[in-house]
mmCIF file of C-alpha atoms and ligand atoms in Angstrom:
data_model
loop_
_atom_site.group_PDB
_atom_site.id
_atom_site.type_symbol
_atom_site.label_atom_id
_atom_site.label_comp_id
_atom_site.label_asym_id
_atom_site.label_seq_id
_atom_site.Cartn_x
_atom_site.Cartn_y
_atom_site.Cartn_z
ATOM 1 C CA MET A 920 92.909 187.145 -58.542
ATOM 2 C CA HIS A 921 93.046 190.355 -56.489
ATOM 3 C CA ARG A 922 94.926 190.300 -53.226
ATOM 4 C CA VAL A 923 92.680 191.031 -50.281
ATOM 5 C CA THR A 924 93.186 191.421 -46.578
ATOM 6 C CA PHE A 925 90.968 189.774 -43.982
ATOM 7 C CA SER A 926 90.773 190.478 -40.335
ATOM 8 C CA PHE A 927 88.666 189.085 -37.554
ATOM 9 C CA PRO A 928 87.355 190.910 -34.525
ATOM 10 C CA THR A 929 86.939 190.983 -30.867
ATOM 11 C CA THR A 930 87.102 188.759 -27.775
ATOM 12 C CA THR A 931 83.485 188.014 -26.936
ATOM 13 C CA LEU A 932 82.013 186.507 -23.786
ATOM 14 C CA PHE A 933 78.688 184.888 -24.597
ATOM 15 C CA GLY A 934 76.006 183.247 -22.485
ATOM 16 C CA ALA A 935 73.356 183.886 -19.839
ATOM 17 C CA GLY A 936 75.141 185.376 -16.828
ATOM 18 C CA ALA A 937 78.315 186.246 -18.775
ATOM 19 C CA LEU A 938 78.192 189.737 -17.266
ATOM 20 C CA GLU A 939 79.408 188.248 -13.955
ATOM 21 C CA GLU A 940 82.857 187.947 -15.470
ATOM 22 C CA LEU A 941 83.174 191.684 -16.035
ATOM 23 C CA PRO A 942 85.038 192.631 -12.808
ATOM 24 C CA ARG A 943 87.652 189.922 -13.347
ATOM 25 C CA ARG A 944 88.090 190.990 -16.967
ATOM 26 C CA LEU A 945 88.426 194.645 -15.977
ATOM 27 C CA ASP A 946 91.175 193.663 -13.551
ATOM 28 C CA GLY A 947 92.890 191.769 -16.349
ATOM 29 C CA LEU A 948 92.771 194.886 -18.511
ATOM 30 C CA ARG A 949 94.006 196.996 -15.540
ATOM 31 C CA ILE A 950 90.875 199.123 -15.691
ATOM 32 C CA GLN A 951 90.076 200.860 -12.395
ATOM 33 C CA ARG A 952 87.948 203.903 -13.221
ATOM 34 C CA PRO A 953 85.659 203.120 -16.150
ATOM 35 C CA LEU A 954 83.119 205.574 -17.504
ATOM 36 C CA VAL A 955 79.816 203.824 -18.204
ATOM 37 C CA VAL A 956 78.117 205.384 -21.250
ATOM 38 C CA SER A 957 74.396 204.795 -21.618
ATOM 39 C CA ASP A 958 71.118 206.552 -22.364
ATOM 40 C CA PRO A 959 68.456 207.931 -20.030
ATOM 41 C CA GLY A 960 65.926 205.204 -20.880
ATOM 42 C CA LEU A 961 68.281 202.471 -19.744
ATOM 43 C CA LEU A 962 68.775 203.775 -16.222
ATOM 44 C CA ASN A 963 65.457 202.280 -15.096
ATOM 45 C CA THR A 964 66.008 198.896 -16.684
ATOM 46 C CA ASP A 965 67.059 195.598 -15.168
ATOM 47 C CA ALA A 966 70.018 195.597 -17.548
ATOM 48 C CA PHE A 967 71.422 198.752 -15.988
ATOM 49 C CA GLN A 968 70.757 197.454 -12.474
ATOM 50 C CA LEU A 969 72.606 194.252 -13.306
ATOM 51 C CA LEU A 970 75.600 196.224 -14.562
ATOM 52 C CA ALA A 971 75.569 198.543 -11.540
ATOM 53 C CA GLN A 972 75.455 195.541 -9.183
ATOM 54 C CA THR A 973 78.222 193.824 -11.093
ATOM 55 C CA LEU A 974 80.501 196.870 -10.987
ATOM 56 C CA GLY A 975 79.720 197.177 -7.284
ATOM 57 C CA LEU A 976 79.711 200.047 -4.880
ATOM 58 C CA LYS A 977 82.199 202.813 -5.368
ATOM 59 C CA ASP A 978 85.138 202.838 -2.993
ATOM 60 C CA GLN A 979 88.422 204.708 -2.781
ATOM 61 C CA ASP A 980 90.464 202.352 -4.903
ATOM 62 C CA LYS A 981 87.866 201.342 -7.394
ATOM 63 C CA SER A 982 85.213 203.472 -8.880
ATOM 64 C CA TRP A 983 83.021 203.834 -11.884
ATOM 65 C CA PHE A 984 81.250 206.818 -13.332
ATOM 66 C CA LEU A 985 78.166 207.338 -15.437
ATOM 67 C CA PHE A 986 77.325 209.400 -18.474
ATOM 68 C CA SER A 987 73.749 208.698 -19.526
ATOM 69 C CA GLY A 988 73.018 211.598 -21.895
ATOM 70 C CA VAL A 989 73.098 209.717 -25.220
ATOM 71 C CA HIS A 990 70.303 210.617 -27.682
ATOM 72 C CA ALA A 991 68.415 207.956 -29.658
ATOM 73 C CA ASN A 992 70.171 209.080 -32.840
ATOM 74 C CA PRO A 993 73.464 210.179 -31.282
ATOM 75 C CA LEU A 994 74.845 213.668 -31.774
ATOM 76 C CA GLU A 995 78.401 214.953 -31.770
ATOM 77 C CA GLN A 996 77.483 216.845 -28.583
ATOM 78 C CA ASP A 997 76.803 213.494 -26.869
ATOM 79 C CA VAL A 998 80.363 212.453 -27.677
ATOM 80 C CA VAL A 999 81.723 215.805 -26.467
ATOM 81 C CA ASP A 1000 79.776 215.510 -23.202
ATOM 82 C CA ALA A 1001 80.811 211.894 -22.613
ATOM 83 C CA ALA A 1002 84.468 212.810 -23.173
ATOM 84 C CA ALA A 1003 84.110 215.731 -20.744
ATOM 85 C CA ALA A 1004 82.711 213.332 -18.109
ATOM 86 C CA PHE A 1005 85.624 210.999 -18.812
ATOM 87 C CA ARG A 1006 88.168 213.778 -18.192
ATOM 88 C CA ALA A 1007 86.361 215.245 -15.188
ATOM 89 C CA ASN A 1008 86.445 211.877 -13.411
ATOM 90 C CA ASN A 1009 89.930 210.906 -14.520
ATOM 91 C CA CYS A 1010 88.616 207.679 -16.072
ATOM 92 C CA ASP A 1011 90.763 205.027 -17.708
ATOM 93 C CA ALA A 1012 88.305 203.141 -19.929
ATOM 94 C CA VAL A 1013 84.820 203.295 -21.426
ATOM 95 C CA ILE A 1014 82.121 200.687 -20.886
ATOM 96 C CA ALA A 1015 79.095 201.231 -23.119
ATOM 97 C CA LEU A 1016 75.785 199.671 -22.162
ATOM 98 C CA GLY A 1017 72.796 199.830 -24.470
ATOM 99 C CA GLY A 1018 71.788 199.710 -28.093
ATOM 100 C CA GLY A 1019 73.777 201.049 -31.012
ATOM 101 C CA SER A 1020 73.598 204.652 -29.853
ATOM 102 C CA PRO A 1021 75.399 204.346 -26.496
ATOM 103 C CA LEU A 1022 77.833 201.909 -28.082
ATOM 104 C CA ASP A 1023 78.677 204.338 -30.882
ATOM 105 C CA VAL A 1024 79.017 207.275 -28.486
ATOM 106 C CA GLY A 1025 81.134 205.197 -26.096
ATOM 107 C CA LYS A 1026 83.460 204.193 -28.903
ATOM 108 C CA ALA A 1027 83.837 207.737 -30.209
ATOM 109 C CA ALA A 1028 84.173 209.375 -26.776
ATOM 110 C CA ARG A 1029 87.659 207.850 -26.577
ATOM 111 C CA LEU A 1030 88.677 209.924 -29.613
ATOM 112 C CA LEU A 1031 88.003 213.093 -27.642
ATOM 113 C CA ALA A 1032 88.886 211.809 -24.179
ATOM 114 C CA ARG A 1033 92.294 213.434 -24.269
ATOM 115 C CA ARG A 1034 91.619 215.985 -26.995
ATOM 116 C CA PRO A 1035 89.100 218.542 -25.847
ATOM 117 C CA GLY A 1036 87.865 220.674 -28.730
ATOM 118 C CA PHE A 1037 88.521 218.073 -31.426
ATOM 119 C CA LYS A 1038 85.871 218.173 -34.171
ATOM 120 C CA LEU A 1039 84.674 214.760 -35.333
ATOM 121 C CA SER A 1040 84.230 216.144 -38.869
ATOM 122 C CA THR A 1041 88.058 216.272 -39.094
ATOM 123 C CA PHE A 1042 88.390 212.644 -37.968
ATOM 124 C CA TYR A 1043 89.832 211.496 -41.295
ATOM 125 C CA ASP A 1044 92.513 214.227 -41.289
ATOM 126 C CA GLU A 1045 94.102 212.477 -38.329
ATOM 127 C CA PRO A 1046 96.141 209.488 -39.530
ATOM 128 C CA ASN A 1047 97.050 207.935 -36.186
ATOM 129 C CA TRP A 1048 94.435 206.934 -33.631
ATOM 130 C CA SER A 1049 96.561 204.451 -31.715
ATOM 131 C CA GLY A 1050 96.565 204.607 -27.922
ATOM 132 C CA LEU A 1051 92.834 205.071 -27.367
ATOM 133 C CA VAL A 1052 91.669 203.953 -23.921
ATOM 134 C CA PRO A 1053 90.123 200.451 -23.745
ATOM 135 C CA PHE A 1054 86.487 200.007 -24.694
ATOM 136 C CA VAL A 1055 84.112 197.334 -23.382
ATOM 137 C CA ALA A 1056 80.818 196.914 -25.231
ATOM 138 C CA ILE A 1057 77.767 195.422 -23.534
ATOM 139 C CA PRO A 1058 74.760 195.479 -25.872
ATOM 140 C CA THR A 1059 71.193 195.409 -24.548
ATOM 141 C CA THR A 1060 69.628 195.043 -27.989
ATOM 142 C CA ALA A 1061 70.315 192.501 -30.690
ATOM 143 C CA GLY A 1062 70.569 194.298 -33.997
ATOM 144 C CA THR A 1063 73.167 196.936 -34.657
ATOM 145 C CA GLY A 1064 76.158 194.729 -33.905
ATOM 146 C CA SER A 1065 78.057 197.913 -33.104
ATOM 147 C CA GLU A 1066 79.839 195.952 -30.362
ATOM 148 C CA VAL A 1067 82.005 194.127 -32.891
ATOM 149 C CA GLY A 1068 82.204 196.953 -35.428
ATOM 150 C CA ARG A 1069 85.039 199.348 -36.086
ATOM 151 C CA SER A 1070 82.811 202.268 -36.910
ATOM 152 C CA SER A 1071 80.719 204.766 -35.030
ATOM 153 C CA VAL A 1072 77.757 206.528 -36.627
ATOM 154 C CA ILE A 1073 77.256 210.024 -35.221
ATOM 155 C CA THR A 1074 75.285 213.018 -36.503
ATOM 156 C CA LEU A 1075 78.082 215.547 -37.028
ATOM 157 C CA ASP A 1076 77.777 219.213 -36.086
ATOM 158 C CA ALA A 1077 79.433 220.349 -39.314
ATOM 159 C CA THR A 1078 76.999 218.599 -41.685
ATOM 160 C CA ARG A 1079 73.990 217.742 -39.467
ATOM 161 C CA ARG A 1080 74.097 214.330 -41.116
ATOM 162 C CA LYS A 1081 75.094 210.918 -39.940
ATOM 163 C CA GLY A 1082 78.824 210.575 -40.400
ATOM 164 C CA VAL A 1083 80.568 207.219 -40.241
ATOM 165 C CA LEU A 1084 83.811 207.264 -38.264
ATOM 166 C CA PHE A 1085 85.676 204.162 -39.339
ATOM 167 C CA HIS A 1086 88.945 203.008 -37.798
ATOM 168 C CA PRO A 1087 90.219 199.666 -36.450
ATOM 169 C CA GLU A 1088 91.320 201.425 -33.232
ATOM 170 C CA LEU A 1089 87.654 202.082 -32.444
ATOM 171 C CA MET A 1090 87.042 198.383 -31.834
ATOM 172 C CA ALA A 1091 86.173 197.023 -28.412
ATOM 173 C CA LYS A 1092 88.736 195.162 -26.303
ATOM 174 C CA LEU A 1093 85.945 193.019 -24.929
ATOM 175 C CA VAL A 1094 82.319 192.309 -25.815
ATOM 176 C CA ILE A 1095 79.837 190.755 -23.412
ATOM 177 C CA LEU A 1096 76.794 189.140 -25.016
ATOM 178 C CA ASP A 1097 74.590 188.201 -22.095
ATOM 179 C CA PRO A 1098 71.016 187.367 -23.135
ATOM 180 C CA GLU A 1099 69.824 188.289 -19.632
ATOM 181 C CA LEU A 1100 70.422 191.895 -20.682
ATOM 182 C CA THR A 1101 68.057 191.738 -23.657
ATOM 183 C CA ARG A 1102 65.260 189.999 -21.738
ATOM 184 C CA GLY A 1103 63.507 193.312 -21.044
ATOM 185 C CA LEU A 1104 63.598 194.581 -24.626
ATOM 186 C CA PRO A 1105 59.943 195.144 -25.645
ATOM 187 C CA PRO A 1106 58.571 193.191 -28.645
ATOM 188 C CA LYS A 1107 58.494 196.183 -30.995
ATOM 189 C CA LEU A 1108 62.142 197.013 -30.328
ATOM 190 C CA THR A 1109 63.067 193.337 -30.461
ATOM 191 C CA ALA A 1110 61.537 193.195 -33.943
ATOM 192 C CA ALA A 1111 63.026 196.458 -35.205
ATOM 193 C CA THR A 1112 66.544 195.801 -33.928
ATOM 194 C CA GLY A 1113 66.376 192.220 -35.191
ATOM 195 C CA ALA A 1114 65.377 193.506 -38.623
ATOM 196 C CA ASP A 1115 68.519 195.631 -38.611
ATOM 197 C CA ALA A 1116 70.585 192.469 -38.058
ATOM 198 C CA LEU A 1117 68.712 190.723 -40.874
ATOM 199 C CA THR A 1118 69.307 193.673 -43.200
ATOM 200 C CA HIS A 1119 73.022 193.707 -42.380
ATOM 201 C CA CYS A 1120 73.271 190.033 -43.321
ATOM 202 C CA VAL A 1121 71.218 190.341 -46.529
ATOM 203 C CA GLU A 1122 72.936 193.515 -47.733
ATOM 204 C CA SER A 1123 76.456 192.389 -46.911
ATOM 205 C CA PHE A 1124 75.963 188.972 -48.510
ATOM 206 C CA THR A 1125 74.655 190.510 -51.744
ATOM 207 C CA CYS A 1126 77.179 193.341 -51.959
ATOM 208 C CA PRO A 1127 79.689 192.538 -54.688
ATOM 209 C CA VAL A 1128 82.891 193.072 -52.681
ATOM 210 C CA PHE A 1129 85.117 189.961 -52.471
ATOM 211 C CA HIS A 1130 84.993 188.690 -48.904
ATOM 212 C CA PRO A 1131 84.057 185.001 -48.665
ATOM 213 C CA LEU A 1132 84.454 184.906 -44.868
ATOM 214 C CA CYS A 1133 81.864 187.634 -44.489
ATOM 215 C CA ASP A 1134 79.589 185.853 -46.973
ATOM 216 C CA GLY A 1135 79.580 182.686 -44.866
ATOM 217 C CA ILE A 1136 78.961 184.647 -41.677
ATOM 218 C CA ALA A 1137 76.118 186.604 -43.289
ATOM 219 C CA LEU A 1138 74.308 183.445 -44.408
ATOM 220 C CA GLU A 1139 74.546 181.846 -40.978
ATOM 221 C CA GLY A 1140 73.360 185.140 -39.481
ATOM 222 C CA ILE A 1141 70.257 185.015 -41.692
ATOM 223 C CA ARG A 1142 69.561 181.430 -40.603
ATOM 224 C CA LEU A 1143 69.809 182.430 -36.942
ATOM 225 C CA VAL A 1144 67.515 185.466 -37.351
ATOM 226 C CA VAL A 1145 64.905 183.403 -39.166
ATOM 227 C CA ASP A 1146 64.986 180.818 -36.375
ATOM 228 C CA ALA A 1147 65.254 183.081 -33.339
ATOM 229 C CA LEU A 1148 63.679 186.475 -34.018
ATOM 230 C CA PRO A 1149 60.035 185.303 -34.101
ATOM 231 C CA ARG A 1150 60.608 183.422 -30.821
ATOM 232 C CA ALA A 1151 62.299 186.386 -29.119
ATOM 233 C CA PHE A 1152 59.462 188.615 -30.383
ATOM 234 C CA ARG A 1153 56.751 186.333 -28.964
ATOM 235 C CA ASP A 1154 58.482 185.509 -25.690
ATOM 236 C CA GLY A 1155 61.078 187.956 -24.427
ATOM 237 C CA ASN A 1156 62.150 185.475 -21.758
ATOM 238 C CA ASP A 1157 63.214 182.859 -24.296
ATOM 239 C CA LEU A 1158 66.908 183.137 -23.493
ATOM 240 C CA ASP A 1159 67.903 180.686 -26.206
ATOM 241 C CA ALA A 1160 66.247 182.907 -28.830
ATOM 242 C CA ARG A 1161 67.629 186.055 -27.186
ATOM 243 C CA GLY A 1162 71.141 184.602 -27.224
ATOM 244 C CA LYS A 1163 70.880 183.496 -30.843
ATOM 245 C CA MET A 1164 69.734 186.989 -31.809
ATOM 246 C CA GLN A 1165 72.718 188.511 -30.014
ATOM 247 C CA VAL A 1166 75.033 186.224 -31.934
ATOM 248 C CA ALA A 1167 73.216 186.941 -35.215
ATOM 249 C CA ALA A 1168 73.496 190.680 -34.611
ATOM 250 C CA ALA A 1169 77.221 190.409 -33.977
ATOM 251 C CA MET A 1170 77.578 188.253 -37.086
ATOM 252 C CA GLY A 1171 75.669 190.791 -39.172
ATOM 253 C CA ALA A 1172 78.063 193.506 -38.125
ATOM 254 C CA VAL A 1173 81.115 191.332 -38.771
ATOM 255 C CA ALA A 1174 79.682 190.583 -42.214
ATOM 256 C CA PHE A 1175 79.132 194.218 -43.064
ATOM 257 C CA GLN A 1176 82.786 195.095 -42.761
ATOM 258 C CA LYS A 1177 82.414 193.859 -46.331
ATOM 259 C CA ASP A 1178 79.906 196.668 -46.887
ATOM 260 C CA LEU A 1179 76.197 197.461 -47.088
ATOM 261 C CA GLY A 1180 73.797 198.695 -49.737
ATOM 262 C CA VAL A 1181 70.775 200.682 -50.797
ATOM 263 C CA VAL A 1182 68.580 199.834 -47.794
ATOM 264 C CA HIS A 1183 70.974 201.537 -45.393
ATOM 265 C CA SER A 1184 71.278 204.562 -47.683
ATOM 266 C CA MET A 1185 67.500 204.973 -47.347
ATOM 267 C CA ALA A 1186 67.445 204.246 -43.620
ATOM 268 C CA HIS A 1187 70.090 206.797 -42.641
ATOM 269 C CA PRO A 1188 68.168 209.898 -43.862
ATOM 270 C CA LEU A 1189 64.910 208.436 -42.505
ATOM 271 C CA SER A 1190 66.532 208.606 -39.070
ATOM 272 C CA THR A 1191 68.256 211.992 -39.404
ATOM 273 C CA ILE A 1192 65.369 213.795 -41.131
ATOM 274 C CA CYS A 1193 62.293 211.991 -39.764
ATOM 275 C CA GLY A 1194 63.654 210.471 -36.542
ATOM 276 C CA LEU A 1195 62.754 206.876 -37.449
ATOM 277 C CA HIS A 1196 64.328 204.071 -35.450
ATOM 278 C CA HIS A 1197 67.191 202.702 -37.565
ATOM 279 C CA GLY A 1198 66.025 199.091 -37.527
ATOM 280 C CA LEU A 1199 62.447 200.063 -38.315
ATOM 281 C CA ALA A 1200 63.637 202.228 -41.214
ATOM 282 C CA ASN A 1201 65.568 199.269 -42.642
ATOM 283 C CA ALA A 1202 62.645 196.919 -42.182
ATOM 284 C CA LEU A 1203 60.237 199.207 -44.034
ATOM 285 C CA CYS A 1204 62.612 199.610 -46.995
ATOM 286 C CA LEU A 1205 64.075 196.099 -47.239
ATOM 287 C CA VAL A 1206 61.524 194.332 -49.425
ATOM 288 C CA ALA A 1207 61.183 197.174 -51.962
ATOM 289 C CA CYS A 1208 64.972 197.323 -52.253
ATOM 290 C CA MET A 1209 65.215 193.551 -52.712
ATOM 291 C CA ARG A 1210 62.694 193.756 -55.568
ATOM 292 C CA PHE A 1211 64.631 196.645 -57.095
ATOM 293 C CA CYS A 1212 67.925 194.743 -56.946
ATOM 294 C CA THR A 1213 66.599 191.469 -58.254
ATOM 295 C CA GLU A 1214 64.989 193.108 -61.288
ATOM 296 C CA ARG A 1215 68.493 194.156 -62.293
ATOM 297 C CA LYS A 1216 70.377 191.087 -61.064
ATOM 298 C CA PRO A 1217 68.208 187.973 -61.232
ATOM 299 C CA GLY A 1218 69.135 185.149 -58.876
ATOM 300 C CA LEU A 1219 70.668 187.541 -56.358
ATOM 301 C CA TYR A 1220 68.672 186.134 -53.433
ATOM 302 C CA ARG A 1221 68.803 182.401 -54.134
ATOM 303 C CA ARG A 1222 71.294 181.662 -51.352
ATOM 304 C CA VAL A 1223 69.531 184.068 -49.005
ATOM 305 C CA GLY A 1224 66.476 181.886 -49.645
ATOM 306 C CA VAL A 1225 68.461 178.736 -48.854
ATOM 307 C CA ALA A 1226 69.570 180.364 -45.560
ATOM 308 C CA CYS A 1227 65.861 180.960 -44.880
ATOM 309 C CA ALA A 1228 65.375 177.172 -45.303
ATOM 310 C CA LEU A 1229 63.567 177.573 -48.650
ATOM 311 C CA ASP A 1230 63.927 174.873 -51.285
ATOM 312 C CA VAL A 1231 65.155 177.185 -54.050
ATOM 313 C CA MET A 1232 68.447 175.660 -55.178
ATOM 314 C CA LYS A 1233 66.984 174.121 -58.314
ATOM 315 C CA CYS A 1234 64.389 176.678 -59.415
ATOM 316 C CA SER A 1235 64.889 179.435 -61.946
ATOM 317 C CA ASP A 1236 66.513 182.696 -60.887
ATOM 318 C CA ALA A 1237 63.162 184.469 -61.001
ATOM 319 C CA GLU A 1238 61.420 181.798 -58.919
ATOM 320 C CA ALA A 1239 64.211 181.737 -56.338
ATOM 321 C CA ASP A 1240 64.109 185.523 -55.941
ATOM 322 C CA GLN A 1241 60.341 185.581 -55.784
ATOM 323 C CA ALA A 1242 60.191 182.861 -53.140
ATOM 324 C CA THR A 1243 62.871 184.569 -51.036
ATOM 325 C CA ILE A 1244 61.302 188.024 -51.261
ATOM 326 C CA GLY A 1245 57.891 186.511 -50.498
ATOM 327 C CA PHE A 1246 59.337 184.802 -47.432
ATOM 328 C CA ILE A 1247 61.013 187.987 -46.144
ATOM 329 C CA THR A 1248 57.759 189.921 -46.725
ATOM 330 C CA GLN A 1249 55.810 187.421 -44.607
ATOM 331 C CA PHE A 1250 58.571 187.234 -42.025
ATOM 332 C CA LEU A 1251 58.567 191.014 -41.472
ATOM 333 C CA ALA A 1252 54.757 191.106 -41.436
ATOM 334 C CA GLY A 1253 54.779 188.469 -38.694
ATOM 335 C CA LEU A 1254 56.871 190.879 -36.622
ATOM 336 C CA GLY A 1255 54.526 193.809 -37.247
ATOM 337 C CA LEU A 1256 57.058 195.399 -39.598
ATOM 338 C CA ASN A 1257 54.764 195.766 -42.608
ATOM 339 C CA THR A 1258 53.704 199.367 -42.115
ATOM 340 C CA SER A 1259 54.304 202.330 -44.419
ATOM 341 C CA LEU A 1260 56.621 205.261 -43.751
ATOM 342 C CA ARG A 1261 53.561 207.560 -43.516
ATOM 343 C CA GLU A 1262 52.391 205.649 -40.463
ATOM 344 C CA HIS A 1263 55.618 206.737 -38.784
ATOM 345 C CA GLY A 1264 55.356 210.429 -39.571
ATOM 346 C CA VAL A 1265 57.159 210.574 -42.923
ATOM 347 C CA LYS A 1266 55.426 213.012 -45.305
ATOM 348 C CA PRO A 1267 55.646 213.598 -49.059
ATOM 349 C CA ASP A 1268 57.248 216.955 -48.144
ATOM 350 C CA HIS A 1269 60.241 215.044 -46.806
ATOM 351 C CA LEU A 1270 60.871 213.303 -50.107
ATOM 352 C CA ASP A 1271 63.349 215.730 -51.710
ATOM 353 C CA ALA A 1272 65.533 215.893 -48.615
ATOM 354 C CA LEU A 1273 65.397 212.112 -48.153
ATOM 355 C CA VAL A 1274 66.451 211.505 -51.741
ATOM 356 C CA ALA A 1275 69.236 214.100 -51.580
ATOM 357 C CA GLN A 1276 70.750 212.557 -48.458
ATOM 358 C CA ALA A 1277 70.294 208.983 -49.665
ATOM 359 C CA VAL A 1278 72.217 209.764 -52.865
ATOM 360 C CA GLU A 1279 75.077 211.175 -50.808
ATOM 361 C CA ASP A 1280 75.103 208.285 -48.344
ATOM 362 C CA PRO A 1281 78.078 206.004 -49.092
ATOM 363 C CA CYS A 1282 76.375 202.645 -48.416
ATOM 364 C CA HIS A 1283 74.712 202.315 -51.831
ATOM 365 C CA LYS A 1284 78.083 202.646 -53.581
ATOM 366 C CA THR A 1285 78.561 198.967 -52.750
ATOM 367 C CA ASN A 1286 74.995 197.901 -53.475
ATOM 368 C CA ALA A 1287 74.513 194.812 -55.612
ATOM 369 C CA VAL A 1288 73.408 197.088 -58.495
ATOM 370 C CA PRO A 1289 73.891 200.855 -59.096
ATOM 371 C CA VAL A 1290 71.245 203.175 -57.636
ATOM 372 C CA THR A 1291 70.453 206.573 -59.213
ATOM 373 C CA ARG A 1292 68.726 209.625 -57.753
ATOM 374 C CA GLU A 1293 65.542 208.675 -59.645
ATOM 375 C CA ASP A 1294 65.779 205.120 -58.325
ATOM 376 C CA PHE A 1295 65.869 206.478 -54.777
ATOM 377 C CA ARG A 1296 62.844 208.674 -55.456
ATOM 378 C CA GLY A 1297 60.940 205.670 -56.806
ATOM 379 C CA LEU A 1298 61.936 203.492 -53.856
ATOM 380 C CA PHE A 1299 60.934 206.092 -51.245
ATOM 381 C CA LEU A 1300 57.610 206.574 -53.040
ATOM 382 C CA GLN A 1301 56.955 202.823 -52.985
ATOM 383 C CA VAL A 1302 57.350 202.573 -49.238
ATOM 384 C CA LEU A 1303 55.818 205.944 -48.334
HETATM 385 FE FE1 LIG B 1139 72.099 198.974 -39.659
#
């Protein structure tokens, strides 16, 4: 048997109203001048107001600062600008509030906080990232799970593609999962971000890397999404469903330290080239990719089906896969996630560039089955 290393992430405060504990926790971490990183859309939300109230009015001893310039698909310039705001205000920590984009920018801003001019494309040339300032992650969506992840996905200046910065030092010191903060998330975004969490669980569970802890977490994550996402979609004020989705999203991201697969390799170029929301891109590709994988590895989705509460333990491999894929198809349709890429502005002209970037994306290297350039072309055509 191979020797493997496991690790387990972050201190997480969970529950409605958990945000109230933030000031006490900041004191415990000796944080006095945090930079809040967010995006322009969040400034008018209840979630931002709650955070602002919780951090309180600025005074001489205690203060907090705001950088709210994060783009929907974050750019290296966002990270540069956030780090400049950090330096200009002599901050001592980063609090990120928002979806995956502010969280990823907040994480990465610490890399540049004390190194103006550093290029993120040379991130992997730097062996030692210890001593980064503390990071507190407060998600307002339930999907990306970036709050418990050790990576940050940023479109790099050097390549104009999404680059994955991966390092344990990027992890948050503290995560606050407060369902009050996701209450205002509109149904469409609730569905799309939730589909990202589902995809993380399905792809990480079926990726062939040895990591039984992640496998268990992924299956429970699927069960939670299946239970809670339709409820959160129908009634945004269902705090039980909102909370379960936050937990499922965090679990999905813990599970995918194992790795991801072909769906994410399709979703990444759909965002960088066509500007699709990441969760939506996953949702629109998931079923076609599941069919593709199961044709080459029958029985792959049996236990995913069990996690979806399907009675598939005793059927044939083909029946188990078919039932599971049928369930996921219906599940996504019930969330309005059964549209084609064309309906979201993707054109046949985009195909070559999408395929080229998908092939180069690292996620499919750990897919359940190998994926060729022609396979990608066929998959994009199916969902176009
Ligand atoms: Fe994702």
